Amino acid sequence: MESFSETMKKAADSVWQAILAHPFVEGIGDGSLSRERYEFYLKQDYAYLIEFSRVFALASAKAHQLDDMGYFAKLLDLTLNTEMDLHRRTCAGFGITSEELEQTEPAMITLAYTSFLVKTCYEESLPGIIAVLLPCAWGYVYIANDLKSKGLPDTQHYREWIETYSSEEFLEWADWLRNRMDAFASEAPTVDKERWKNLYLQSARFELLFFEMGYKEEMWPELLPQ
């Protein structure tokens, strides 16, 4: 029987296929992505991860079980000290300091995505929060493993990106969130599961828009002053 997390992912399959075929993602995989685009993405992703970390902290506070509280605290540490360190190391190699990263002005998509996550965190119980976290947490593992299966690029920072997100540590993170999602769904009414599936889909769409933003290096749409 298909798990609920698989059902959610299948509902967003067209989004995931668009992400895998996106020139930004393909450019990481074959090493052809320009450094300028990658720098823009890293800065925006750093701004995103700061807010993503707040969501983990809020999720830990809203959890009813100590095990859940502890694991969300672990995910907060993983994000702040492992994932964000990848950005700091890579950007240091590009001559960008940690202070500059922290002062990054969020682009429109970054602001919209993180605002959606934080809003959901305040409005939803734990399963709704997990639903909006999964497209990032599980999605990056999915993308990295797809790229890894095609062979690693020669460019070090793209190879490191793929190796980081395809690592056992990040797979364990994604699997834990999936298992908790499935456990909540097994006891939930259909109306709740439909809402969680819609929340997942909205986050998945934001993931696609985030890669598009990185490829265009777009702070705001062209019709607005930059």
mmCIF file of C-alpha atoms in Angstrom:
data_model
loop_
_atom_site.group_PDB
_atom_site.id
_atom_site.type_symbol
_atom_site.label_atom_id
_atom_site.label_comp_id
_atom_site.label_asym_id
_atom_site.label_seq_id
_atom_site.Cartn_x
_atom_site.Cartn_y
_atom_site.Cartn_z
ATOM 1 C CA MET A 1 0.000 0.000 0.000
ATOM 2 C CA GLU A 2 1.298 3.441 -0.947
ATOM 3 C CA SER A 3 2.318 5.623 1.988
ATOM 4 C CA PHE A 4 0.738 9.036 2.444
ATOM 5 C CA SER A 5 4.076 10.766 1.877
ATOM 6 C CA GLU A 6 4.375 8.948 -1.460
ATOM 7 C CA THR A 7 0.817 10.002 -2.312
ATOM 8 C CA MET A 8 1.729 13.632 -1.655
ATOM 9 C CA LYS A 9 4.859 13.381 -3.780
ATOM 10 C CA LYS A 10 2.917 11.725 -6.602
ATOM 11 C CA ALA A 11 0.356 14.554 -6.528
ATOM 12 C CA ALA A 12 3.233 16.952 -7.221
ATOM 13 C CA ASP A 13 4.978 14.719 -9.776
ATOM 14 C CA SER A 14 4.726 17.268 -12.600
ATOM 15 C CA VAL A 15 6.456 19.803 -10.356
ATOM 16 C CA TRP A 16 9.276 17.403 -9.490
ATOM 17 C CA GLN A 17 9.796 16.469 -13.134
ATOM 18 C CA ALA A 18 9.993 20.182 -13.996
ATOM 19 C CA ILE A 19 12.581 20.649 -11.243
ATOM 20 C CA LEU A 20 14.747 17.755 -12.452
ATOM 21 C CA ALA A 21 14.628 19.159 -16.000
ATOM 22 C CA HIS A 22 15.251 22.761 -14.941
ATOM 23 C CA PRO A 23 18.466 24.273 -16.393
ATOM 24 C CA PHE A 24 19.601 25.377 -12.922
ATOM 25 C CA VAL A 25 19.428 21.824 -11.574
ATOM 26 C CA GLU A 26 20.875 20.335 -14.749
ATOM 27 C CA GLY A 27 23.659 22.932 -14.559
ATOM 28 C CA ILE A 28 24.633 21.719 -11.091
ATOM 29 C CA GLY A 29 24.609 18.148 -12.356
ATOM 30 C CA ASP A 30 26.877 18.704 -15.349
ATOM 31 C CA GLY A 31 28.881 21.597 -13.905
ATOM 32 C CA SER A 32 27.719 24.107 -16.526
ATOM 33 C CA LEU A 33 25.834 26.452 -14.184
ATOM 34 C CA SER A 34 27.488 29.865 -14.126
ATOM 35 C CA ARG A 35 29.196 30.962 -10.937
ATOM 36 C CA GLU A 36 27.113 34.177 -10.922
ATOM 37 C CA ARG A 37 23.864 32.223 -10.860
ATOM 38 C CA TYR A 38 25.156 29.895 -8.174
ATOM 39 C CA GLU A 39 26.322 32.811 -6.002
ATOM 40 C CA PHE A 40 22.902 34.442 -6.275
ATOM 41 C CA TYR A 41 21.215 31.158 -5.356
ATOM 42 C CA LEU A 42 23.528 30.535 -2.385
ATOM 43 C CA LYS A 43 22.864 33.974 -0.942
ATOM 44 C CA GLN A 44 19.109 33.590 -1.324
ATOM 45 C CA ASP A 45 19.185 30.043 0.009
ATOM 46 C CA TYR A 46 21.111 31.263 3.039
ATOM 47 C CA ALA A 47 18.385 33.835 3.711
ATOM 48 C CA TYR A 48 15.832 31.058 3.242
ATOM 49 C CA LEU A 49 17.619 28.698 5.641
ATOM 50 C CA ILE A 50 17.654 31.305 8.398
ATOM 51 C CA GLU A 51 13.839 31.312 8.311
ATOM 52 C CA PHE A 52 13.739 27.537 7.752
ATOM 53 C CA SER A 53 15.645 27.205 11.021
ATOM 54 C CA ARG A 54 12.993 29.271 12.790
ATOM 55 C CA VAL A 55 10.378 26.820 11.536
ATOM 56 C CA PHE A 56 12.271 23.912 13.112
ATOM 57 C CA ALA A 57 12.438 25.829 16.388
ATOM 58 C CA LEU A 58 8.702 26.540 16.265
ATOM 59 C CA ALA A 59 7.954 22.925 15.344
ATOM 60 C CA SER A 60 9.945 21.733 18.349
ATOM 61 C CA ALA A 61 7.942 24.074 20.578
ATOM 62 C CA LYS A 62 4.624 22.847 19.143
ATOM 63 C CA ALA A 63 5.481 19.138 19.409
ATOM 64 C CA HIS A 64 3.635 17.153 22.089
ATOM 65 C CA GLN A 65 6.103 14.257 22.313
ATOM 66 C CA LEU A 66 9.617 14.616 23.682
ATOM 67 C CA ASP A 67 11.026 12.481 20.853
ATOM 68 C CA ASP A 68 9.584 14.906 18.300
ATOM 69 C CA MET A 69 10.868 17.906 20.237
ATOM 70 C CA GLY A 70 14.334 16.386 20.363
ATOM 71 C CA TYR A 71 14.453 15.472 16.687
ATOM 72 C CA PHE A 72 13.331 18.912 15.545
ATOM 73 C CA ALA A 73 16.072 20.358 17.749
ATOM 74 C CA LYS A 74 18.505 18.015 15.981
ATOM 75 C CA LEU A 75 17.234 19.213 12.587
ATOM 76 C CA LEU A 76 17.716 22.807 13.706
ATOM 77 C CA ASP A 77 21.349 22.015 14.536
ATOM 78 C CA LEU A 78 21.832 20.163 11.226
ATOM 79 C CA THR A 79 20.539 23.160 9.295
ATOM 80 C CA LEU A 80 22.498 25.807 11.192
ATOM 81 C CA ASN A 81 25.798 23.949 11.482
ATOM 82 C CA THR A 82 25.963 21.555 8.523
ATOM 83 C CA GLU A 83 23.767 22.772 5.684
ATOM 84 C CA MET A 84 24.453 26.466 6.192
ATOM 85 C CA ASP A 85 28.158 25.727 6.664
ATOM 86 C CA LEU A 86 28.201 24.371 3.098
ATOM 87 C CA HIS A 87 27.009 27.807 1.966
ATOM 88 C CA ARG A 88 29.542 29.614 4.163
ATOM 89 C CA ARG A 89 32.467 27.495 2.881
ATOM 90 C CA THR A 90 31.503 27.808 -0.763
ATOM 91 C CA CYS A 91 30.879 31.539 -0.515
ATOM 92 C CA ALA A 92 34.176 32.048 1.328
ATOM 93 C CA GLY A 93 35.851 30.512 -1.715
ATOM 94 C CA PHE A 94 34.029 33.092 -3.839
ATOM 95 C CA GLY A 95 35.223 35.930 -1.593
ATOM 96 C CA ILE A 96 31.856 36.382 0.153
ATOM 97 C CA THR A 97 32.004 36.685 3.946
ATOM 98 C CA SER A 98 29.555 35.222 6.464
ATOM 99 C CA GLU A 99 28.572 38.777 7.380
ATOM 100 C CA GLU A 100 27.657 39.502 3.755
ATOM 101 C CA LEU A 101 25.591 36.317 3.625
ATOM 102 C CA GLU A 102 23.667 37.268 6.747
ATOM 103 C CA GLN A 103 22.886 40.691 5.279
ATOM 104 C CA THR A 104 21.388 39.261 2.071
ATOM 105 C CA GLU A 105 18.164 41.007 1.089
ATOM 106 C CA PRO A 106 15.521 38.351 0.366
ATOM 107 C CA ALA A 107 14.261 38.272 -3.209
ATOM 108 C CA MET A 108 10.515 38.151 -3.839
ATOM 109 C CA ILE A 109 10.326 34.341 -4.081
ATOM 110 C CA THR A 110 12.522 33.887 -0.997
ATOM 111 C CA LEU A 111 10.304 36.269 0.950
ATOM 112 C CA ALA A 112 7.087 34.645 -0.280
ATOM 113 C CA TYR A 113 8.279 31.089 0.393
ATOM 114 C CA THR A 114 9.613 31.756 3.881
ATOM 115 C CA SER A 115 6.548 33.815 4.808
ATOM 116 C CA PHE A 116 4.365 30.887 3.736
ATOM 117 C CA LEU A 117 6.412 28.487 5.877
ATOM 118 C CA VAL A 118 6.319 30.656 8.991
ATOM 119 C CA LYS A 119 2.591 31.407 8.526
ATOM 120 C CA THR A 120 1.875 27.686 8.240
ATOM 121 C CA CYS A 121 3.916 27.024 11.356
ATOM 122 C CA TYR A 122 1.756 29.381 13.397
ATOM 123 C CA GLU A 123 -1.549 28.179 11.931
ATOM 124 C CA GLU A 124 -1.032 24.407 11.692
ATOM 125 C CA SER A 125 -0.338 21.559 14.078
ATOM 126 C CA LEU A 126 2.759 19.389 13.634
ATOM 127 C CA PRO A 127 1.623 17.301 10.611
ATOM 128 C CA GLY A 128 0.774 20.446 8.644
ATOM 129 C CA ILE A 129 4.206 21.837 9.456
ATOM 130 C CA ILE A 130 5.886 18.614 8.327
ATOM 131 C CA ALA A 131 3.893 18.747 5.077
ATOM 132 C CA VAL A 132 5.421 22.110 4.126
ATOM 133 C CA LEU A 133 8.921 21.043 5.212
ATOM 134 C CA LEU A 134 9.031 17.845 3.161
ATOM 135 C CA PRO A 135 9.426 19.377 -0.322
ATOM 136 C CA CYS A 136 12.703 20.956 0.802
ATOM 137 C CA ALA A 137 13.955 18.222 3.132
ATOM 138 C CA TRP A 138 12.983 15.211 1.020
ATOM 139 C CA GLY A 139 13.085 17.075 -2.284
ATOM 140 C CA TYR A 140 16.760 17.995 -2.087
ATOM 141 C CA VAL A 141 17.666 14.383 -1.285
ATOM 142 C CA TYR A 142 15.607 13.275 -4.295
ATOM 143 C CA ILE A 143 17.232 15.839 -6.606
ATOM 144 C CA ALA A 144 20.779 15.128 -5.389
ATOM 145 C CA ASN A 145 20.399 11.374 -5.768
ATOM 146 C CA ASP A 146 19.019 11.795 -9.279
ATOM 147 C CA LEU A 147 22.032 13.932 -10.211
ATOM 148 C CA LYS A 148 24.441 11.548 -8.474
ATOM 149 C CA SER A 149 23.080 8.606 -10.479
ATOM 150 C CA LYS A 150 24.205 10.386 -13.661
ATOM 151 C CA GLY A 151 27.753 10.940 -12.392
ATOM 152 C CA LEU A 152 29.362 13.701 -10.353
ATOM 153 C CA PRO A 153 30.561 16.905 -12.060
ATOM 154 C CA ASP A 154 34.217 17.937 -12.011
ATOM 155 C CA THR A 155 33.408 21.349 -10.496
ATOM 156 C CA GLN A 156 34.106 21.012 -6.773
ATOM 157 C CA HIS A 157 31.313 23.199 -5.376
ATOM 158 C CA TYR A 158 28.660 21.459 -7.473
ATOM 159 C CA ARG A 159 30.048 18.040 -6.576
ATOM 160 C CA GLU A 160 29.981 19.017 -2.892
ATOM 161 C CA TRP A 161 26.368 20.209 -3.204
ATOM 162 C CA ILE A 162 25.326 16.827 -4.626
ATOM 163 C CA GLU A 163 27.359 14.851 -2.080
ATOM 164 C CA THR A 164 25.945 16.851 0.835
ATOM 165 C CA TYR A 165 22.288 16.422 -0.067
ATOM 166 C CA SER A 166 22.670 12.772 -1.090
ATOM 167 C CA SER A 167 24.444 11.901 2.174
ATOM 168 C CA GLU A 168 23.097 9.430 4.739
ATOM 169 C CA GLU A 169 22.615 12.283 7.208
ATOM 170 C CA PHE A 170 20.190 14.137 4.964
ATOM 171 C CA LEU A 171 18.468 10.902 3.905
ATOM 172 C CA GLU A 172 17.880 10.069 7.574
ATOM 173 C CA TRP A 173 16.394 13.542 8.092
ATOM 174 C CA ALA A 174 14.017 13.124 5.144
ATOM 175 C CA ASP A 175 13.016 9.595 6.165
ATOM 176 C CA TRP A 176 12.197 10.692 9.712
ATOM 177 C CA LEU A 177 9.929 13.474 8.464
ATOM 178 C CA ARG A 178 8.251 11.087 6.020
ATOM 179 C CA ASN A 179 7.671 8.492 8.727
ATOM 180 C CA ARG A 180 6.167 11.059 11.083
ATOM 181 C CA MET A 181 3.941 12.352 8.266
ATOM 182 C CA ASP A 182 2.749 8.826 7.520
ATOM 183 C CA ALA A 183 2.091 8.135 11.200
ATOM 184 C CA PHE A 184 -0.048 11.262 11.560
ATOM 185 C CA ALA A 185 -1.916 10.490 8.323
ATOM 186 C CA SER A 186 -2.755 6.938 9.432
ATOM 187 C CA GLU A 187 -5.054 8.334 12.128
ATOM 188 C CA ALA A 188 -6.310 11.479 10.375
ATOM 189 C CA PRO A 189 -9.629 12.171 8.629
ATOM 190 C CA THR A 190 -9.652 12.713 4.876
ATOM 191 C CA VAL A 191 -10.247 16.452 5.215
ATOM 192 C CA ASP A 192 -6.979 16.862 7.135
ATOM 193 C CA LYS A 193 -5.013 14.732 4.687
ATOM 194 C CA GLU A 194 -6.310 16.757 1.752
ATOM 195 C CA ARG A 195 -5.214 19.967 3.468
ATOM 196 C CA TRP A 196 -1.753 18.542 4.187
ATOM 197 C CA LYS A 197 -1.428 17.369 0.594
ATOM 198 C CA ASN A 198 -2.274 20.872 -0.629
ATOM 199 C CA LEU A 199 0.287 22.405 1.739
ATOM 200 C CA TYR A 200 2.914 20.001 0.400
ATOM 201 C CA LEU A 201 2.021 20.927 -3.187
ATOM 202 C CA GLN A 202 2.324 24.641 -2.471
ATOM 203 C CA SER A 203 5.806 24.148 -0.990
ATOM 204 C CA ALA A 204 6.859 21.992 -3.949
ATOM 205 C CA ARG A 205 5.792 24.762 -6.328
ATOM 206 C CA PHE A 206 7.869 27.233 -4.344
ATOM 207 C CA GLU A 207 10.885 24.916 -4.743
ATOM 208 C CA LEU A 208 10.523 25.100 -8.525
ATOM 209 C CA LEU A 209 10.126 28.871 -8.393
ATOM 210 C CA PHE A 210 13.235 29.125 -6.206
ATOM 211 C CA PHE A 211 15.402 27.386 -8.815
ATOM 212 C CA GLU A 212 13.883 29.586 -11.529
ATOM 213 C CA MET A 213 14.679 32.667 -9.438
ATOM 214 C CA GLY A 214 18.280 31.480 -9.068
ATOM 215 C CA TYR A 215 18.620 30.888 -12.793
ATOM 216 C CA LYS A 216 17.275 34.336 -13.658
ATOM 217 C CA GLU A 217 19.105 36.008 -10.728
ATOM 218 C CA GLU A 218 15.815 37.781 -10.164
ATOM 219 C CA MET A 219 15.212 39.883 -7.069
ATOM 220 C CA TRP A 220 11.795 41.073 -8.270
ATOM 221 C CA PRO A 221 9.889 40.623 -11.565
ATOM 222 C CA GLU A 222 11.108 42.792 -14.423
ATOM 223 C CA LEU A 223 8.005 44.988 -14.327
ATOM 224 C CA LEU A 224 9.066 46.195 -10.863
ATOM 225 C CA PRO A 225 12.141 48.347 -10.128
ATOM 226 C CA GLN A 226 15.025 46.191 -8.864
#
